[in-house]
Short mmCIF file of C-alpha atoms in Angstrom, two decimals:
data_model
loop_
_atom_site.label_atom_id
_atom_site.label_comp_id
_atom_site.label_asym_id
_atom_site.label_seq_id
_atom_site.Cartn_x
_atom_site.Cartn_y
_atom_site.Cartn_z
CA MET A 1 91.88 -61.06 -57.63
CA ASP A 2 88.35 -62.53 -57.72
CA ASN A 3 86.46 -63.78 -54.67
CA LYS A 4 86.83 -67.44 -55.69
CA HIS A 5 90.63 -67.20 -55.67
CA ARG A 6 90.60 -65.30 -52.37
CA ASN A 7 88.45 -67.99 -50.78
CA ARG A 8 90.86 -70.72 -51.91
CA ILE A 9 93.71 -68.78 -50.31
CA LEU A 10 91.69 -68.39 -47.12
CA ILE A 11 90.91 -72.12 -46.91
CA LEU A 12 94.55 -73.08 -47.46
CA ILE A 13 96.00 -70.75 -44.84
CA PHE A 14 93.21 -71.77 -42.45
CA ILE A 15 94.37 -75.40 -42.69
CA GLY A 16 97.97 -74.39 -41.99
CA VAL A 17 97.03 -72.25 -38.98
CA PHE A 18 94.73 -74.97 -37.67
CA MET A 19 97.51 -77.57 -37.86
CA GLY A 20 99.91 -75.30 -35.95
CA SER A 21 97.44 -74.35 -33.23
CA LEU A 22 96.15 -77.92 -32.86
CA ASP A 23 99.55 -79.13 -31.69
CA ILE A 24 99.41 -76.92 -28.60
CA GLY A 25 96.42 -78.73 -27.11
CA ILE A 26 96.52 -82.14 -28.81
CA VAL A 27 99.61 -83.22 -26.88
CA GLY A 28 97.89 -82.80 -23.49
CA PRO A 29 96.33 -86.29 -23.28
CA ALA A 30 99.67 -87.84 -24.31
CA LEU A 31 101.78 -86.34 -21.51
CA PRO A 32 101.32 -89.26 -19.06
CA ALA A 33 102.26 -91.76 -21.80
CA ILE A 34 105.37 -89.78 -22.81
CA GLN A 35 106.34 -89.33 -19.16
CA GLY A 36 105.99 -93.05 -18.53
CA GLU A 37 107.90 -94.12 -21.65
CA PHE A 38 110.92 -91.92 -20.95
CA ASN A 39 110.65 -92.00 -17.12
CA VAL A 40 110.91 -88.23 -16.54
CA THR A 41 109.51 -85.97 -13.81
CA GLU A 42 106.39 -83.85 -14.14
CA ARG A 43 108.47 -80.65 -14.28
CA LEU A 44 110.55 -82.06 -17.14
CA VAL A 45 107.53 -83.29 -19.09
CA SER A 46 106.00 -79.80 -18.83
CA TRP A 47 108.79 -78.65 -21.15
CA ILE A 48 106.94 -80.35 -24.00
CA PHE A 49 104.58 -77.35 -23.79
CA ALA A 50 107.12 -74.75 -22.68
CA ILE A 51 109.72 -75.41 -25.38
CA TYR A 52 107.02 -75.26 -28.07
CA ILE A 53 105.88 -71.82 -26.84
CA LEU A 54 109.49 -70.63 -26.43
CA PHE A 55 110.49 -71.41 -30.01
CA TYR A 56 107.09 -70.24 -31.23
CA MET A 57 107.92 -66.83 -29.77
CA ILE A 58 111.40 -66.85 -31.36
CA GLY A 59 110.13 -68.01 -34.76
CA THR A 60 107.29 -65.49 -34.95
CA PRO A 61 109.23 -62.24 -35.59
CA LEU A 62 112.01 -63.97 -37.52
CA MET A 63 109.74 -65.75 -39.99
CA ALA A 64 107.48 -62.71 -40.28
CA LYS A 65 110.48 -60.57 -41.23
CA LEU A 66 111.71 -63.14 -43.74
CA SER A 67 108.27 -63.16 -45.39
CA ASP A 68 108.38 -59.37 -45.74
CA ILE A 69 111.77 -59.76 -47.45
CA TYR A 70 111.56 -62.98 -49.47
CA GLY A 71 107.82 -63.23 -50.12
CA ARG A 72 104.87 -64.72 -48.26
CA ARG A 73 104.51 -67.96 -50.21
CA SER A 74 108.14 -69.04 -49.92
CA ILE A 75 108.25 -68.49 -46.15
CA TYR A 76 104.78 -69.97 -45.56
CA VAL A 77 105.90 -73.17 -47.33
CA LEU A 78 109.15 -73.11 -45.34
CA ASP A 79 107.21 -72.76 -42.06
CA ILE A 80 104.98 -75.73 -42.92
CA PHE A 81 108.04 -77.80 -43.88
CA ILE A 82 109.87 -76.93 -40.63
CA PHE A 83 106.75 -77.84 -38.65
CA ALA A 84 106.54 -81.20 -40.45
CA LEU A 85 110.28 -81.79 -39.88
CA GLY A 86 109.78 -81.23 -36.14
CA SER A 87 106.88 -83.68 -36.20
CA ALA A 88 109.06 -86.31 -37.92
CA ILE A 89 111.85 -85.87 -35.36
CA THR A 90 109.33 -86.29 -32.53
CA ILE A 91 107.87 -89.42 -34.15
CA THR A 92 111.29 -91.09 -34.37
CA ALA A 93 112.31 -90.07 -30.83
CA VAL A 94 114.38 -92.61 -28.90
CA SER A 95 114.95 -90.26 -25.95
CA PHE A 96 113.09 -87.47 -24.16
CA GLU A 97 115.73 -84.99 -25.35
CA GLN A 98 114.84 -85.85 -28.96
CA VAL A 99 111.15 -85.22 -28.20
CA LEU A 100 112.07 -81.74 -26.95
CA VAL A 101 114.19 -81.06 -30.06
CA GLY A 102 111.26 -82.07 -32.25
CA ARG A 103 108.83 -79.89 -30.31
CA ALA A 104 111.24 -76.94 -30.49
CA ILE A 105 111.48 -77.24 -34.28
CA GLN A 106 107.69 -77.60 -34.49
CA GLY A 107 107.21 -74.43 -32.44
CA PHE A 108 109.74 -72.52 -34.55
CA GLY A 109 107.85 -73.37 -37.74
CA ALA A 110 104.42 -72.75 -36.19
CA GLY A 111 105.58 -69.32 -34.99
CA GLY A 112 105.71 -68.10 -38.57
CA ILE A 113 102.49 -69.65 -39.83
CA PHE A 114 99.99 -67.29 -38.15
CA PRO A 115 101.63 -63.89 -38.88
CA VAL A 116 102.36 -64.85 -42.49
CA ALA A 117 98.77 -66.09 -42.91
CA SER A 118 97.42 -62.80 -41.50
CA ALA A 119 99.74 -60.83 -43.79
CA PHE A 120 98.37 -62.81 -46.76
CA ILE A 121 94.91 -61.52 -45.83
CA GLY A 122 96.23 -57.95 -45.79
CA ASP A 123 97.80 -58.49 -49.21
CA THR A 124 94.86 -60.15 -50.96
CA PHE A 125 91.66 -58.90 -49.27
CA PRO A 126 90.36 -55.32 -49.62
CA PRO A 127 89.92 -53.32 -46.36
CA GLU A 128 86.16 -53.87 -46.27
CA LYS A 129 86.59 -57.68 -46.25
CA ARG A 130 89.67 -58.10 -44.07
CA GLY A 131 87.76 -58.30 -40.79
CA GLY A 132 85.62 -61.21 -41.96
CA ALA A 133 88.65 -63.11 -43.26
CA LEU A 134 90.60 -62.50 -40.04
CA GLY A 135 87.56 -63.63 -38.06
CA ILE A 136 87.53 -66.97 -39.88
CA ILE A 137 91.24 -67.44 -39.19
CA GLY A 138 90.66 -66.38 -35.56
CA SER A 139 88.01 -69.07 -35.09
CA VAL A 140 90.74 -71.68 -35.50
CA TRP A 141 91.70 -71.25 -31.83
CA GLY A 142 88.20 -72.20 -30.75
CA LEU A 143 88.11 -75.22 -33.04
CA SER A 144 91.57 -76.44 -32.07
CA GLY A 145 90.73 -75.93 -28.39
CA ILE A 146 87.80 -78.34 -28.76
CA LEU A 147 89.20 -80.84 -31.26
CA GLY A 148 92.77 -80.92 -29.93
CA PRO A 149 92.19 -82.82 -26.66
CA ILE A 150 89.42 -84.96 -28.24
CA LEU A 151 91.53 -85.95 -31.26
CA GLY A 152 94.51 -86.48 -28.96
CA ALA A 153 92.51 -88.87 -26.77
CA ILE A 154 91.35 -90.87 -29.83
CA LEU A 155 94.78 -91.14 -31.47
CA LEU A 156 96.36 -92.05 -28.13
CA ASN A 157 94.69 -95.46 -28.45
CA TYR A 158 97.15 -96.21 -31.27
CA GLY A 159 100.20 -94.77 -29.46
CA TRP A 160 101.24 -91.19 -28.61
CA LYS A 161 103.36 -90.85 -31.75
CA TRP A 162 100.20 -90.85 -33.88
CA LEU A 163 99.48 -87.36 -32.51
CA PHE A 164 102.41 -86.18 -34.63
CA ILE A 165 102.18 -88.65 -37.53
CA ILE A 166 98.87 -87.04 -38.53
CA ASN A 167 100.72 -83.77 -39.25
CA LEU A 168 102.82 -85.22 -42.09
CA PRO A 169 100.13 -85.87 -44.76
CA ILE A 170 98.37 -82.58 -43.91
CA ALA A 171 101.64 -80.66 -44.26
CA ALA A 172 102.41 -82.38 -47.57
CA VAL A 173 99.03 -81.39 -49.02
CA VAL A 174 99.38 -77.77 -47.82
CA ILE A 175 102.87 -77.46 -49.31
CA VAL A 176 101.81 -78.81 -52.73
CA LEU A 177 98.66 -76.68 -52.91
CA SER A 178 100.56 -73.56 -51.81
CA PHE A 179 102.52 -73.52 -55.08
CA TYR A 180 99.26 -73.57 -57.05
CA ILE A 181 97.03 -71.31 -54.94
CA LEU A 182 99.13 -68.78 -53.02
CA PRO A 183 100.39 -65.73 -54.95
CA GLN A 184 104.11 -65.03 -55.02
CA SER A 185 105.15 -61.60 -53.81
CA ARG A 186 108.19 -59.66 -54.91
CA VAL A 187 111.55 -60.35 -53.29
CA LYS A 188 113.42 -57.38 -51.84
CA LYS A 189 116.94 -56.83 -53.12
CA ASP A 190 120.03 -55.60 -51.28
CA VAL A 191 118.67 -56.51 -47.83
CA SER A 192 120.99 -56.84 -44.83
CA PHE A 193 119.60 -59.33 -42.32
CA ASP A 194 119.46 -58.30 -38.66
CA TRP A 195 121.52 -61.09 -37.10
CA TRP A 196 122.39 -59.15 -33.93
CA GLY A 197 118.75 -58.30 -33.28
CA THR A 198 117.76 -61.93 -33.83
CA LEU A 199 120.43 -63.16 -31.40
CA VAL A 200 119.55 -60.68 -28.63
CA PHE A 201 115.83 -61.39 -29.07
CA ALA A 202 116.38 -65.16 -28.85
CA LEU A 203 118.45 -64.76 -25.67
CA LEU A 204 115.81 -62.50 -24.09
CA VAL A 205 112.92 -64.86 -24.83
CA GLY A 206 114.94 -67.91 -23.76
CA ALA A 207 115.89 -66.32 -20.44
CA LEU A 208 112.29 -65.29 -19.80
CA ALA A 209 110.95 -68.76 -20.58
CA LEU A 210 113.57 -70.53 -18.45
CA GLY A 211 112.94 -68.25 -15.47
CA VAL A 212 109.15 -68.45 -15.61
CA ASN A 213 109.14 -72.23 -16.07
CA GLN A 214 111.11 -72.74 -12.85
CA ILE A 215 108.74 -70.68 -10.67
CA ASP A 216 107.04 -72.82 -8.03
CA THR A 217 103.51 -71.44 -7.73
CA ASN A 218 103.03 -73.18 -4.36
CA ASN A 219 106.08 -71.40 -2.97
CA PHE A 220 106.12 -68.32 -5.18
CA LEU A 221 108.24 -65.80 -3.23
CA ASN A 222 110.95 -68.27 -2.24
CA SER A 223 111.18 -69.67 -5.78
CA LEU A 224 111.61 -66.14 -7.19
CA PHE A 225 114.89 -65.85 -5.27
CA SER A 226 116.04 -69.28 -6.39
CA VAL A 227 119.20 -69.48 -8.55
CA TYR A 228 117.02 -71.24 -11.12
CA VAL A 229 114.72 -68.21 -11.48
CA TRP A 230 116.08 -64.76 -10.61
CA PRO A 231 119.28 -64.82 -12.75
CA PHE A 232 117.21 -65.59 -15.87
CA MET A 233 114.55 -63.00 -15.04
CA VAL A 234 117.22 -60.34 -14.42
CA LEU A 235 118.96 -61.26 -17.68
CA ALA A 236 115.69 -60.89 -19.62
CA PHE A 237 115.06 -57.50 -17.98
CA LEU A 238 118.58 -56.27 -18.83
CA LEU A 239 118.39 -57.50 -22.42
CA LEU A 240 115.20 -55.54 -23.15
CA PRO A 241 116.86 -52.08 -23.48
CA VAL A 242 119.75 -53.74 -25.35
CA LEU A 243 117.27 -55.16 -27.87
CA VAL A 244 115.58 -51.78 -28.32
CA ASN A 245 118.95 -50.09 -28.91
CA VAL A 246 120.13 -52.75 -31.39
CA GLU A 247 116.87 -52.61 -33.36
CA ARG A 248 116.88 -48.82 -33.56
CA LYS A 249 120.30 -48.93 -35.19
CA ALA A 250 119.56 -51.87 -37.51
CA VAL A 251 119.05 -51.10 -41.20
CA ASP A 252 116.23 -53.65 -41.49
CA PRO A 253 115.33 -54.74 -37.92
CA VAL A 254 113.70 -58.09 -37.20
CA ILE A 255 111.58 -56.40 -34.50
CA GLN A 256 109.89 -53.38 -36.05
CA ILE A 257 110.51 -50.85 -33.28
CA ASP A 258 109.50 -47.99 -35.60
CA LEU A 259 105.90 -49.26 -35.61
CA TYR A 260 105.73 -48.27 -31.93
CA ARG A 261 105.76 -44.62 -32.99
CA SER A 262 102.04 -45.09 -33.52
CA LEU A 263 99.88 -44.75 -30.38
CA GLU A 264 97.51 -47.28 -31.94
CA VAL A 265 100.27 -49.89 -32.07
CA LYS A 266 101.30 -49.19 -28.46
CA LEU A 267 97.72 -49.68 -27.32
CA ALA A 268 97.18 -52.81 -29.44
CA THR A 269 100.36 -54.55 -28.25
CA SER A 270 99.58 -53.65 -24.62
CA ILE A 271 96.10 -55.13 -24.99
CA ALA A 272 97.69 -58.21 -26.61
CA ILE A 273 99.72 -58.82 -23.43
CA GLY A 274 96.47 -58.57 -21.45
CA THR A 275 94.74 -61.10 -23.74
CA GLY A 276 97.58 -63.52 -23.05
CA PHE A 277 96.90 -63.16 -19.31
CA CYS A 278 93.16 -63.61 -19.89
CA GLN A 279 93.76 -66.82 -21.84
CA THR A 280 95.11 -68.32 -18.62
CA ALA A 281 91.50 -68.22 -17.39
CA ILE A 282 90.81 -71.21 -19.64
CA VAL A 283 93.80 -73.15 -18.29
CA PHE A 284 92.61 -73.00 -14.67
CA MET A 285 88.88 -73.57 -15.29
CA PRO A 286 88.93 -77.38 -14.87
CA SER A 287 90.80 -77.02 -11.56
CA LEU A 288 88.26 -74.42 -10.42
CA ALA A 289 85.43 -76.83 -11.32
CA VAL A 290 87.03 -79.59 -9.22
CA VAL A 291 87.25 -77.33 -6.15
CA ALA A 292 83.99 -75.39 -6.57
CA LEU A 293 81.70 -78.13 -7.87
CA SER A 294 83.41 -81.27 -6.48
CA LEU A 295 83.65 -82.80 -9.96
CA THR A 296 86.07 -85.51 -11.03
CA THR A 297 89.04 -84.40 -13.12
CA SER A 298 87.61 -85.92 -16.32
CA LEU A 299 84.20 -84.27 -15.89
CA ALA A 300 85.79 -80.95 -14.90
CA SER A 301 87.73 -80.84 -18.19
CA LEU A 302 84.41 -80.88 -20.07
CA MET A 303 83.37 -77.63 -18.36
CA VAL A 304 85.66 -75.72 -20.74
CA ILE A 305 83.74 -76.87 -23.85
CA PRO A 306 80.94 -74.22 -23.63
CA LEU A 307 83.60 -71.48 -23.39
CA VAL A 308 85.58 -72.76 -26.36
CA LEU A 309 82.40 -73.24 -28.43
CA ALA A 310 81.38 -69.65 -27.72
CA LEU A 311 84.86 -68.46 -28.72
CA GLY A 312 84.83 -70.45 -31.97
CA VAL A 313 81.33 -69.32 -32.94
CA SER A 314 81.85 -65.65 -32.09
CA ALA A 315 85.22 -65.18 -33.86
CA PRO A 316 83.90 -65.08 -37.47
CA ILE A 317 80.93 -62.92 -36.40
CA ILE A 318 83.32 -60.48 -34.75
CA GLY A 319 85.28 -60.33 -37.99
CA ARG A 320 82.22 -59.14 -39.90
CA LEU A 321 81.41 -56.58 -37.21
CA LEU A 322 84.93 -55.20 -37.62
CA ASP A 323 84.27 -54.48 -41.29
CA LYS A 324 81.13 -52.58 -40.33
CA PHE A 325 81.98 -50.75 -37.09
CA GLY A 326 85.78 -50.81 -36.77
CA THR A 327 87.96 -52.12 -33.95
CA LYS A 328 87.29 -49.55 -31.22
CA ILE A 329 83.60 -50.30 -30.65
CA VAL A 330 84.06 -54.06 -31.10
CA MET A 331 86.95 -54.25 -28.62
CA MET A 332 85.25 -52.04 -26.05
CA ALA A 333 82.21 -54.31 -26.11
CA GLY A 334 84.29 -57.50 -26.18
CA ILE A 335 86.53 -56.58 -23.25
CA PHE A 336 83.53 -55.42 -21.22
CA ILE A 337 81.86 -58.82 -21.82
CA LEU A 338 85.12 -60.62 -20.99
CA GLY A 339 85.56 -58.75 -17.71
CA THR A 340 81.93 -59.42 -16.75
CA GLY A 341 82.39 -63.13 -17.39
CA LEU A 342 85.59 -63.30 -15.34
CA PHE A 343 84.01 -61.62 -12.30
CA CYS A 344 80.89 -63.80 -12.61
CA LEU A 345 83.07 -66.91 -12.79
CA SER A 346 84.78 -65.88 -9.58
CA PHE A 347 81.61 -65.17 -7.57
CA THR A 348 79.22 -67.82 -8.97
CA ALA A 349 81.55 -70.80 -9.52
CA THR A 350 79.75 -72.93 -6.93
CA SER A 351 76.60 -73.04 -9.11
CA PHE A 352 76.83 -75.58 -11.94
CA TYR A 353 74.63 -73.67 -14.39
CA LEU A 354 76.07 -70.25 -13.57
CA PHE A 355 79.54 -71.75 -14.03
CA ILE A 356 78.59 -72.77 -17.59
CA ILE A 357 76.91 -69.41 -18.35
CA SER A 358 79.93 -67.52 -17.03
CA GLY A 359 82.19 -69.66 -19.22
CA VAL A 360 80.10 -68.84 -22.29
CA VAL A 361 80.32 -65.11 -21.47
CA VAL A 362 84.11 -65.37 -21.10
CA GLY A 363 84.28 -67.23 -24.43
CA LEU A 364 82.25 -64.54 -26.21
CA GLY A 365 84.53 -61.87 -24.78
CA LEU A 366 87.70 -63.72 -25.74
CA GLY A 367 86.35 -64.18 -29.27
CA ALA A 368 86.07 -60.41 -29.55
CA VAL A 369 89.64 -59.64 -28.45
CA LEU A 370 91.85 -62.67 -29.14
CA GLY A 371 92.43 -62.70 -32.85
CA SER A 372 90.93 -60.51 -35.54
CA PRO A 373 90.57 -57.05 -33.89
CA LEU A 374 94.22 -56.72 -32.84
CA ARG A 375 95.43 -58.15 -36.15
CA TYR A 376 93.10 -55.79 -37.98
CA ILE A 377 94.72 -52.85 -36.17
CA MET A 378 98.21 -54.01 -37.12
CA LEU A 379 97.22 -54.47 -40.77
CA SER A 380 95.88 -50.90 -40.70
CA GLU A 381 99.00 -49.44 -39.07
CA SER A 382 101.64 -51.40 -41.02
CA PRO A 383 102.89 -50.53 -44.51
CA PRO A 384 102.55 -53.44 -47.00
CA ASP A 385 106.23 -54.39 -46.67
CA LYS A 386 105.94 -54.66 -42.87
CA ARG A 387 102.58 -56.41 -42.52
CA ALA A 388 103.94 -59.76 -41.34
CA ALA A 389 106.33 -58.04 -38.91
CA GLY A 390 103.37 -56.13 -37.47
CA GLN A 391 101.43 -59.35 -37.00
CA ALA A 392 104.46 -60.84 -35.26
CA LEU A 393 104.33 -58.11 -32.60
CA ILE A 394 100.79 -59.19 -31.66
CA ASN A 395 101.82 -62.87 -31.53
CA PHE A 396 104.86 -62.19 -29.38
CA ASN A 397 103.09 -59.94 -26.86
CA ALA A 398 100.17 -62.35 -26.46
CA SER A 399 102.58 -65.29 -25.95
CA ALA A 400 104.58 -63.29 -23.40
CA GLY A 401 101.33 -62.54 -21.56
CA GLN A 402 100.49 -66.26 -21.50
CA LEU A 403 103.96 -67.22 -20.34
CA VAL A 404 104.17 -64.74 -17.46
CA GLY A 405 100.45 -64.69 -16.69
CA GLY A 406 100.30 -68.45 -16.19
CA ALA A 407 103.02 -68.27 -13.53
CA LEU A 408 101.58 -65.24 -11.72
CA ILE A 409 98.00 -66.50 -11.68
CA GLY A 410 99.26 -69.91 -10.63
CA ALA A 411 101.01 -68.20 -7.73
CA VAL A 412 97.76 -66.57 -6.60
CA ILE A 413 96.02 -69.95 -6.68
CA GLY A 414 99.00 -71.64 -5.02
CA SER A 415 98.79 -69.29 -2.06
CA GLU A 416 95.54 -70.99 -1.10
CA VAL A 417 96.16 -74.54 -2.33
CA GLY A 418 92.99 -76.57 -2.75
CA LYS A 419 90.79 -73.73 -1.49
CA LEU A 420 88.09 -71.97 -3.48
CA PHE A 421 89.29 -68.56 -2.30
CA GLY A 422 92.59 -68.97 -4.18
CA TYR A 423 90.80 -69.55 -7.50
CA GLN A 424 88.31 -66.76 -6.85
CA SER A 425 91.18 -64.37 -6.15
CA ALA A 426 92.91 -65.39 -9.40
CA TYR A 427 89.83 -64.65 -11.51
CA ILE A 428 89.31 -61.32 -9.73
CA VAL A 429 92.91 -60.39 -10.59
CA ILE A 430 92.31 -61.20 -14.27
CA GLY A 431 88.98 -59.33 -14.11
CA PHE A 432 90.71 -56.15 -12.94
CA LEU A 433 93.24 -56.58 -15.73
CA ALA A 434 90.29 -56.66 -18.16
CA ILE A 435 89.11 -53.33 -16.70
CA PHE A 436 92.54 -51.83 -17.46
CA MET A 437 92.37 -53.22 -21.02
CA PHE A 438 88.90 -51.67 -21.39
CA LEU A 439 90.29 -48.25 -20.43
CA LEU A 440 93.03 -48.62 -23.07
CA THR A 441 90.42 -49.08 -25.82
CA PHE A 442 89.27 -45.46 -25.38
CA GLY A 443 92.51 -44.39 -27.06
CA LEU A 444 91.93 -46.47 -30.21
CA LYS A 445 91.00 -44.85 -33.52
CA ASN A 446 87.42 -44.77 -34.73
CA ARG A 447 86.39 -46.39 -38.03
CA SER A 448 86.89 -43.34 -40.26
CA ASP A 449 90.38 -42.56 -38.89
CA GLN A 450 91.35 -46.21 -39.26
CA LEU A 451 90.35 -46.24 -42.94
CA LYS A 452 92.39 -43.07 -43.54
CA THR A 453 95.44 -44.73 -41.98
CA MET A 454 94.94 -47.80 -44.19
CA GLN A 455 94.89 -45.59 -47.28
CA ILE A 456 98.02 -43.66 -46.26
CA ASN A 457 99.99 -46.85 -45.55
CA GLN A 458 98.82 -48.44 -48.79
CA GLU A 459 100.05 -45.43 -50.80
CA HIS A 460 103.45 -45.62 -49.13
#
């Protein structure tokens, strides 16, 4: 495949990934309008985010597995169609319950877009160019983080449903072009689908999401023992060994437990959980700016822009560095920068300019660990017929880190409501987590060993 064709593939999957990631942040400005129209509480309206993430986590391994079985192009088109269907259901909503159904279907489709897109890169780009391609795809999180709230605020002038109407023409174009640009891979024959594994996994993720969503960060310990929290958390904990046992016995498991035989995969997925925690640093930055700098809520939200810009700019550069130096050096440097930024943000938040500089440092660090390096590792460690499933493991672990991390860090802040010390403590906690992630990188393979693994998996 020539470079021109590869670049067309890259542009097309970039658009799909951008559309899916944009819908996480774009809905933020519309929450008050949706809450007012359907007259629901703040806790209920928060499910617009939570249900999207929940079904995103369920859709990720399922769609990734289907793409390994039935081909990348077919499942990528299916994911885009499901996402568009969810958007259409949300647009026509006559009740808040219908909005949640639409968001759930959106999340389910979006969950498959990113791992299938990353697997496409593994299929079509040679090892020496994969890092750069993954870096470009990784930069989508920075772009969507900036454009999502801005575009949402603009479209909100025409009504909140326009935030979802915009998805339909984009999805239609992506679907049509996919049949002309994306290559079709071979379909596996005589495959038995892992229905039991899918069911247990869905129950585990659902229980985890329900339990975490009901935690009251202002009254953390008491809420943990609430009947709305602890039964779901216990159920998720008990289902974990059940899932492992079911997947070990499955002929073609939806969760590729066998990939965990590799130390590299164990380290990468552990770091992915940590990156999910670290992403919560962005969520709480505007609140920190309000407390530390006495800014208004609207001005405080702008304090995140330097961080997101740094993330978006650094992601493609990191991708090219991966092709030259490998993941170990890049991740060691990136996590060190991330940890430095988190500690600086904690101790210097009361200075306007140091706040901005610290945010930029955090953004540079996140750009080095969020997307391409971990996905690069999974492409190296996964055989061609398990590439999408390997990417799904990264997605799921990072999402789980976000889900649990948001509640735990919120609890730290909630213990000192409205006080700077609570926010400082939260960023120190995340900073120490970054130190632990840094120590894990010492176990990663160097560049030469990584290339050997790529070659072995390619031959098999």
